[in-house]
PDB file of C-alpha atoms in Angstrom:
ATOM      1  CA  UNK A  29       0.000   0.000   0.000  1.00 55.00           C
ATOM      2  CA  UNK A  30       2.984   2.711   1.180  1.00 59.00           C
ATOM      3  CA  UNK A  31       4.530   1.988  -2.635  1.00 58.00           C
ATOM      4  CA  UNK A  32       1.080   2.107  -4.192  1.00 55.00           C
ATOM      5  CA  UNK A  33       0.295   5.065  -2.553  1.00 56.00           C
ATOM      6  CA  UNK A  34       3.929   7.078  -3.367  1.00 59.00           C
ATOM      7  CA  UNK A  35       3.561   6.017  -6.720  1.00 54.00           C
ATOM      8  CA  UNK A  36      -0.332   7.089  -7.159  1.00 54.00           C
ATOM      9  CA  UNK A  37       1.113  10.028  -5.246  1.00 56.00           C
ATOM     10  CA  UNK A  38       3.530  11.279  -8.441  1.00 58.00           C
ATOM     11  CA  UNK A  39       1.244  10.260 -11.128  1.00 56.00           C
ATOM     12  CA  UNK A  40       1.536   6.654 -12.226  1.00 52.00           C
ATOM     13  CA  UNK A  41      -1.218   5.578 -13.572  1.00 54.00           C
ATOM     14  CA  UNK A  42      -1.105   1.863 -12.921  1.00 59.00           C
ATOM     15  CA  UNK A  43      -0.249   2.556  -9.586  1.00 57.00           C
ATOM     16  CA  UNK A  44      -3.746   4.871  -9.115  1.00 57.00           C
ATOM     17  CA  UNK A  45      -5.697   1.858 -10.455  1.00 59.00           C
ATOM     18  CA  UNK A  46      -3.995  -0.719  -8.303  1.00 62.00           C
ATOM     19  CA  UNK A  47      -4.642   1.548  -5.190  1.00 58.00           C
ATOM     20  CA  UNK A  48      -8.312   2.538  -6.226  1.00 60.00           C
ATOM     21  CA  UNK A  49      -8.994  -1.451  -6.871  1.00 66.00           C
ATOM     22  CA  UNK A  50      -7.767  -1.833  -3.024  1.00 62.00           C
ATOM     23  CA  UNK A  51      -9.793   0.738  -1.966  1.00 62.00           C
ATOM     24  CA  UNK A  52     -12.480  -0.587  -3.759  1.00 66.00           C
ATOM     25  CA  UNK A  53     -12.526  -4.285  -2.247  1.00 66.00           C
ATOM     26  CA  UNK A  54     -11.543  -3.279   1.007  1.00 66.00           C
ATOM     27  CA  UNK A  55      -7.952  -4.997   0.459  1.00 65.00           C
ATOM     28  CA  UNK A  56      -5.250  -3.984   2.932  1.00 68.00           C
ATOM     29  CA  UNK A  57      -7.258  -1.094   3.609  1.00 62.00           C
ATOM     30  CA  UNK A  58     -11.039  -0.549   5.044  1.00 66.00           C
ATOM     31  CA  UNK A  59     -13.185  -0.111   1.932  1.00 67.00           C
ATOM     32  CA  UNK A  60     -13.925   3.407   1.246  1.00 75.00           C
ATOM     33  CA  UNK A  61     -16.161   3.449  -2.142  1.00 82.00           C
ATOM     34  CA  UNK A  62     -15.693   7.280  -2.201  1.00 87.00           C
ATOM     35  CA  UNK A  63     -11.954   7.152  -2.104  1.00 82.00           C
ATOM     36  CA  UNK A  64     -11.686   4.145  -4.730  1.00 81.00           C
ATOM     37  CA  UNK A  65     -13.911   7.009  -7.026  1.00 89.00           C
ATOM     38  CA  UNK A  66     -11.455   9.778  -6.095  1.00 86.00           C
ATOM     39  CA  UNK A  67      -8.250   8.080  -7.528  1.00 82.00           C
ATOM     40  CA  UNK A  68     -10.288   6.490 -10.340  1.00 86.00           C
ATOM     41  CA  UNK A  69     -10.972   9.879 -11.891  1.00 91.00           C
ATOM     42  CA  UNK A  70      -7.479  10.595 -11.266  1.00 86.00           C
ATOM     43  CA  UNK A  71      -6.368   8.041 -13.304  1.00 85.00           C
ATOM     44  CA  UNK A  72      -9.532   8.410 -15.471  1.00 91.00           C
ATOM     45  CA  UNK A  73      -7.910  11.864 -16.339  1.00 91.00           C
ATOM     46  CA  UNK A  74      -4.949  11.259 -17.157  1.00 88.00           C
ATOM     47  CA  UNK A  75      -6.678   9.031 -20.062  1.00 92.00           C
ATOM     48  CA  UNK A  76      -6.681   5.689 -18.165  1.00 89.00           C
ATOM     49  CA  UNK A  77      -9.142   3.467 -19.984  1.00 92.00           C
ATOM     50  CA  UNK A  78      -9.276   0.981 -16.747  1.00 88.00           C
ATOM     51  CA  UNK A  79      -9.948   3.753 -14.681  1.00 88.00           C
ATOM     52  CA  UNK A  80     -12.478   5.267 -17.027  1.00 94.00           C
ATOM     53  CA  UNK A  81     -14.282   2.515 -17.153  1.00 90.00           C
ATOM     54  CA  UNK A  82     -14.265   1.708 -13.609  1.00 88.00           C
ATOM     55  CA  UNK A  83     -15.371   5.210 -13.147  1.00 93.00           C
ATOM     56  CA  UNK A  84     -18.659   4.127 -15.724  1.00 94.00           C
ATOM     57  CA  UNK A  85     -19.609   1.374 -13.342  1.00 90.00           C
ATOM     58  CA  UNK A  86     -19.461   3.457 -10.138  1.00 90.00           C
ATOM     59  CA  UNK A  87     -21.830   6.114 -11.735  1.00 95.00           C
ATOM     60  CA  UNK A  88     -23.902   3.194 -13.852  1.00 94.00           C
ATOM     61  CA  UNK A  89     -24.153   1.540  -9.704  1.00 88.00           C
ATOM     62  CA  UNK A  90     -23.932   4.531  -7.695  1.00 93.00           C
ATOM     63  CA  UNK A  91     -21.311   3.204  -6.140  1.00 87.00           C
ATOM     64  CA  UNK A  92     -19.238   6.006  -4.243  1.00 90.00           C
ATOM     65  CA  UNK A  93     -20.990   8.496  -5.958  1.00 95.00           C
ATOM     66  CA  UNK A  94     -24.562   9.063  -6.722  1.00 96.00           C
ATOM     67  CA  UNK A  95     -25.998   7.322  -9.142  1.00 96.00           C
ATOM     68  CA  UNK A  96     -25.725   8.871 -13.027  1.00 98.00           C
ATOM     69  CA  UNK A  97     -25.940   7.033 -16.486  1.00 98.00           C
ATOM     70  CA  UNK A  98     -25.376   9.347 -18.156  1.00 98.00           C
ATOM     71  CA  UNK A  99     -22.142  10.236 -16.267  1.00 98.00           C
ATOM     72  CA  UNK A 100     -22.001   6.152 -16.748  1.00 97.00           C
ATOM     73  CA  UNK A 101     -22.039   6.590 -20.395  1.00 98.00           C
ATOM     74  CA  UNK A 102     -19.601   9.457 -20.618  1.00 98.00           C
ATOM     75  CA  UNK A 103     -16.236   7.232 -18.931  1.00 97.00           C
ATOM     76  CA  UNK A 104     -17.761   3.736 -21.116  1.00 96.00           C
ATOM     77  CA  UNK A 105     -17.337   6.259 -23.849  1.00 98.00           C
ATOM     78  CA  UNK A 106     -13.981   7.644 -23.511  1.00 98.00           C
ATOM     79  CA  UNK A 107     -12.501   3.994 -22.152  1.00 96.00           C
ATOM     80  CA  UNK A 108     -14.336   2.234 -25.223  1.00 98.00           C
ATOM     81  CA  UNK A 109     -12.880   4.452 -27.834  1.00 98.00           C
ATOM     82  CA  UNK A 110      -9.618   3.227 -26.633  1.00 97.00           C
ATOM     83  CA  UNK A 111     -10.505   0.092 -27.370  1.00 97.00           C
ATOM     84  CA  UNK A 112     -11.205  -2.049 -23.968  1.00 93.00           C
ATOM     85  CA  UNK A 113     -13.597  -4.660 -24.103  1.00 94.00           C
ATOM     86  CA  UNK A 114     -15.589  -4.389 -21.314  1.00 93.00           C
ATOM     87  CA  UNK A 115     -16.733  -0.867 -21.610  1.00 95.00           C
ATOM     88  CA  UNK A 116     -17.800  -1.568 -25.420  1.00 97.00           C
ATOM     89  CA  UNK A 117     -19.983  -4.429 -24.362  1.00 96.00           C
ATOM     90  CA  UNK A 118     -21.143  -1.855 -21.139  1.00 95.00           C
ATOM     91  CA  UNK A 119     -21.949   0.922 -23.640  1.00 98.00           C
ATOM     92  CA  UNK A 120     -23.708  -1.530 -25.888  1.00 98.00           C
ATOM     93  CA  UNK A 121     -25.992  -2.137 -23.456  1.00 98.00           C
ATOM     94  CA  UNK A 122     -27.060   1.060 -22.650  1.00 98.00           C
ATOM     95  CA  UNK A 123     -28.080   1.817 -26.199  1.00 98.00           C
ATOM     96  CA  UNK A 124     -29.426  -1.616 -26.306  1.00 98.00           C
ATOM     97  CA  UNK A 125     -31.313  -0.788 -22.740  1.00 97.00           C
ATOM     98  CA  UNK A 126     -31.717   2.794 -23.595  1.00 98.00           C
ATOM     99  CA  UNK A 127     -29.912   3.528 -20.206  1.00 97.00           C
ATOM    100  CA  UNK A 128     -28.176   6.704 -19.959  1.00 97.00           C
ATOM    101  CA  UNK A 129     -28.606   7.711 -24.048  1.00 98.00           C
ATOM    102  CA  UNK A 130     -31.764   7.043 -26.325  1.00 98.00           C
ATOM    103  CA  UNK A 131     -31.883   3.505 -27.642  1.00 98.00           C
ATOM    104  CA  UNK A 132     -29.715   2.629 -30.705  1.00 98.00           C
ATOM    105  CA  UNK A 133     -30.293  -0.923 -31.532  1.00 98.00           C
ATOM    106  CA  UNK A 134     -27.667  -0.759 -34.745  1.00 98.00           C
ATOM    107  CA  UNK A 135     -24.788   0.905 -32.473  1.00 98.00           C
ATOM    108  CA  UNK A 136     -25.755  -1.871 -29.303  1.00 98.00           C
ATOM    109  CA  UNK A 137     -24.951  -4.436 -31.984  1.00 98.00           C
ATOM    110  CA  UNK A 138     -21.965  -2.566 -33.245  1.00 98.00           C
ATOM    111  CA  UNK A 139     -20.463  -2.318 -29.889  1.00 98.00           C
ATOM    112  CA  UNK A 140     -21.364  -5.465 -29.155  1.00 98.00           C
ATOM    113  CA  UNK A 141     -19.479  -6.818 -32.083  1.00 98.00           C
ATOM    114  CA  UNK A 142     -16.197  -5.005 -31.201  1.00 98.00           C
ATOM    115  CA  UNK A 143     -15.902  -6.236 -28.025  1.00 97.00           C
ATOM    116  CA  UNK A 144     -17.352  -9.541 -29.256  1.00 98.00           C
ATOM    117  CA  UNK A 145     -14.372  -9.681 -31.548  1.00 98.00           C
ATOM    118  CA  UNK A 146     -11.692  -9.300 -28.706  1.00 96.00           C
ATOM    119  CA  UNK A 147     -13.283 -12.347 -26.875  1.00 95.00           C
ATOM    120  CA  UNK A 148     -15.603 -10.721 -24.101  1.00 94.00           C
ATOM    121  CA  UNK A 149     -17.869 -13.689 -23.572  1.00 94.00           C
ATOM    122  CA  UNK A 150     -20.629 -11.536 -22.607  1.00 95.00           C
ATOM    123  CA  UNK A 151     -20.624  -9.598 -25.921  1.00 97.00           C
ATOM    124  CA  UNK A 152     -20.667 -12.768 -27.791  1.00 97.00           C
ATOM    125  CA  UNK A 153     -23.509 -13.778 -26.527  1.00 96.00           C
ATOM    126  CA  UNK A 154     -25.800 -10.596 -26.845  1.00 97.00           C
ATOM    127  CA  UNK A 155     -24.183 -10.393 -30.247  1.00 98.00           C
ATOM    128  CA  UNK A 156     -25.979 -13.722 -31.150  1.00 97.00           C
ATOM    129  CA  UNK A 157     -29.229 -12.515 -29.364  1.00 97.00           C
ATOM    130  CA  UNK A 158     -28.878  -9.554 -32.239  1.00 98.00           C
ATOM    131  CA  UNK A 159     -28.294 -11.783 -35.154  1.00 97.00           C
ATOM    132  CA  UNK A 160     -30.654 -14.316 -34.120  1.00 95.00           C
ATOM    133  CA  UNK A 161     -33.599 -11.779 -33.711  1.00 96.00           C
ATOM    134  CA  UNK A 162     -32.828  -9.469 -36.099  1.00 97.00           C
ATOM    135  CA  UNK A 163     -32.034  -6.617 -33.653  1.00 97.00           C
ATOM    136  CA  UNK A 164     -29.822  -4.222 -34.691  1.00 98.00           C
ATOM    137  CA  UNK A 165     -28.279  -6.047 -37.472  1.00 98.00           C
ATOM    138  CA  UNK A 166     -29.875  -8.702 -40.487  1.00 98.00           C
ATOM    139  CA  UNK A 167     -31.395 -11.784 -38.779  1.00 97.00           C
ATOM    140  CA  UNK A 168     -28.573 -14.379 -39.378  1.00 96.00           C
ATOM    141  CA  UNK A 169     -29.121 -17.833 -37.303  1.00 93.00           C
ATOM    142  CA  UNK A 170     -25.846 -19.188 -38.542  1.00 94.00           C
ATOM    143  CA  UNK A 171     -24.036 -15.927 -37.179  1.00 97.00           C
ATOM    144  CA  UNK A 172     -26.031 -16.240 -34.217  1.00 96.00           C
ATOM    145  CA  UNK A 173     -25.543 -19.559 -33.445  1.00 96.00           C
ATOM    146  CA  UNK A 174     -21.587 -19.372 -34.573  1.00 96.00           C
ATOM    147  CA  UNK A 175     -21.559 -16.707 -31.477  1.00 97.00           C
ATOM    148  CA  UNK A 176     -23.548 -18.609 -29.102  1.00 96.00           C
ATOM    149  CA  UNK A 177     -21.010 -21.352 -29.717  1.00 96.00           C
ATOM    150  CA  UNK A 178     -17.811 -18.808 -29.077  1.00 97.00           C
ATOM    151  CA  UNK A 179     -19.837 -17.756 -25.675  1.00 95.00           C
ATOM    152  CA  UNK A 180     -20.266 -21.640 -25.091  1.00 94.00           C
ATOM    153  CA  UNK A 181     -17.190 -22.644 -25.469  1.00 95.00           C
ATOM    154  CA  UNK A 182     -16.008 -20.512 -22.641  1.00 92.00           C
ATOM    155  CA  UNK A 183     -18.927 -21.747 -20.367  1.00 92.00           C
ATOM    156  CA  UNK A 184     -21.516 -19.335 -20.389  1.00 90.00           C
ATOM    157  CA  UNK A 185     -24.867 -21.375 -19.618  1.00 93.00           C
ATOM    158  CA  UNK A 186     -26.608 -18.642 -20.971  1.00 93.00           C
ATOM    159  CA  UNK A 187     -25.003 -19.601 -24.573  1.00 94.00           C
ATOM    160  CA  UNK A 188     -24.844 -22.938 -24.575  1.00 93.00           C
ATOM    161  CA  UNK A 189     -29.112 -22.968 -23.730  1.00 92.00           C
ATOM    162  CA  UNK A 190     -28.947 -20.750 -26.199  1.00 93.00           C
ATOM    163  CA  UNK A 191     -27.050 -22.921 -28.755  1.00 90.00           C
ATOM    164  CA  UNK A 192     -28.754 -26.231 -27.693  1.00 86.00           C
ATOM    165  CA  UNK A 193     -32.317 -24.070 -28.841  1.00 82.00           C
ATOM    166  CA  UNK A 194     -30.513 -23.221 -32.094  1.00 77.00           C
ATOM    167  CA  UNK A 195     -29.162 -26.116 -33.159  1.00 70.00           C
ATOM    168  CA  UNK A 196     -32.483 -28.364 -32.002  1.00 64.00           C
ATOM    169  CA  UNK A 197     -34.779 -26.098 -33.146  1.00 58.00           C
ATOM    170  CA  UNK A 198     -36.667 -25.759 -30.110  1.00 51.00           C
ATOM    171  CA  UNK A 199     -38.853 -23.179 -29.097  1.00 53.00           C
TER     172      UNK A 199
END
């Protein structure tokens, strides 16, 4: 914590996300939600994408701050244009949800597929959902079950339900 801290203390970055994820969970400190959000959106500002997306979950949960999607949107934003997974597939639910911006079933699926594409499991999956009902993209079983099968394959029971329904054609 004392190196994490003189680190986070002269700007590093990794350092700031490492002590913000202890702060977070409570690990070798007491948890303080509000401080965890403090050195997030220090990181977050120096153009941390981990830290900007953190920063999208505490305002999308209203944890240590109050509760804001839009504010939510805003960090998945700036952390998905840079390319991380986890806010794309966050982001793509919100326009999929219409949580925080006005519902845009074509740029859910979009998102979707670029985190999809990097392996997030969850993205796969909601990806398929897309194809396989037309949402937001052509209706496409094949492509829907093909990405059922990717989410599958890493164990999501969501999926593979999803894949056994496909591929038995059951209701």
């Amino acid at each position: 914590m004392r190196l994490y801290r003189l680190a986070a203390n002269q700007g590093h970055a990794a350092a700031q996300c490492s002590l913000e994820s202890c702060y977070a969970k409570g690990r070798g400190v007491d948890k303080d939600e509000k401080e965890a959000v403090r050195l997030y959106r220090v990181a977050a500002e120096q153009g941390d994408a981990g830290a900007q997306y953190c920063l999208g979950v505490c305002y999308d949960n209203g944890r240590g701050v109050d509760q804001d999607e839009k504010e939510a949107v805003r960090f998945y934003r700036l952390a998905a244009d840079q390319g991380l997974a986890q806010a794309q597939y966050n982001l793509g639910t919100c326009y999929a949800d219409g949580t925080g911006v006005h519902t845009d079933e074509i740029q859910a699926a979009h998102l979707y597929r670029l985190a999809a594409d990097q392996g997030d499991v969850l993205a796969q999956y909601n990806l398929g959902l897309c194809y396989a009902d037309g949402t937001g993209v052509d209706k496409d079983e094949i492509k829907a079950a093909h990405l059922y099968r990717l989410a599958a394959d890493q164990g999501l029971a969501e999926a593979i339900h999803a894949l056994s329904k496909v591929t038995l054609g059951a209701p």
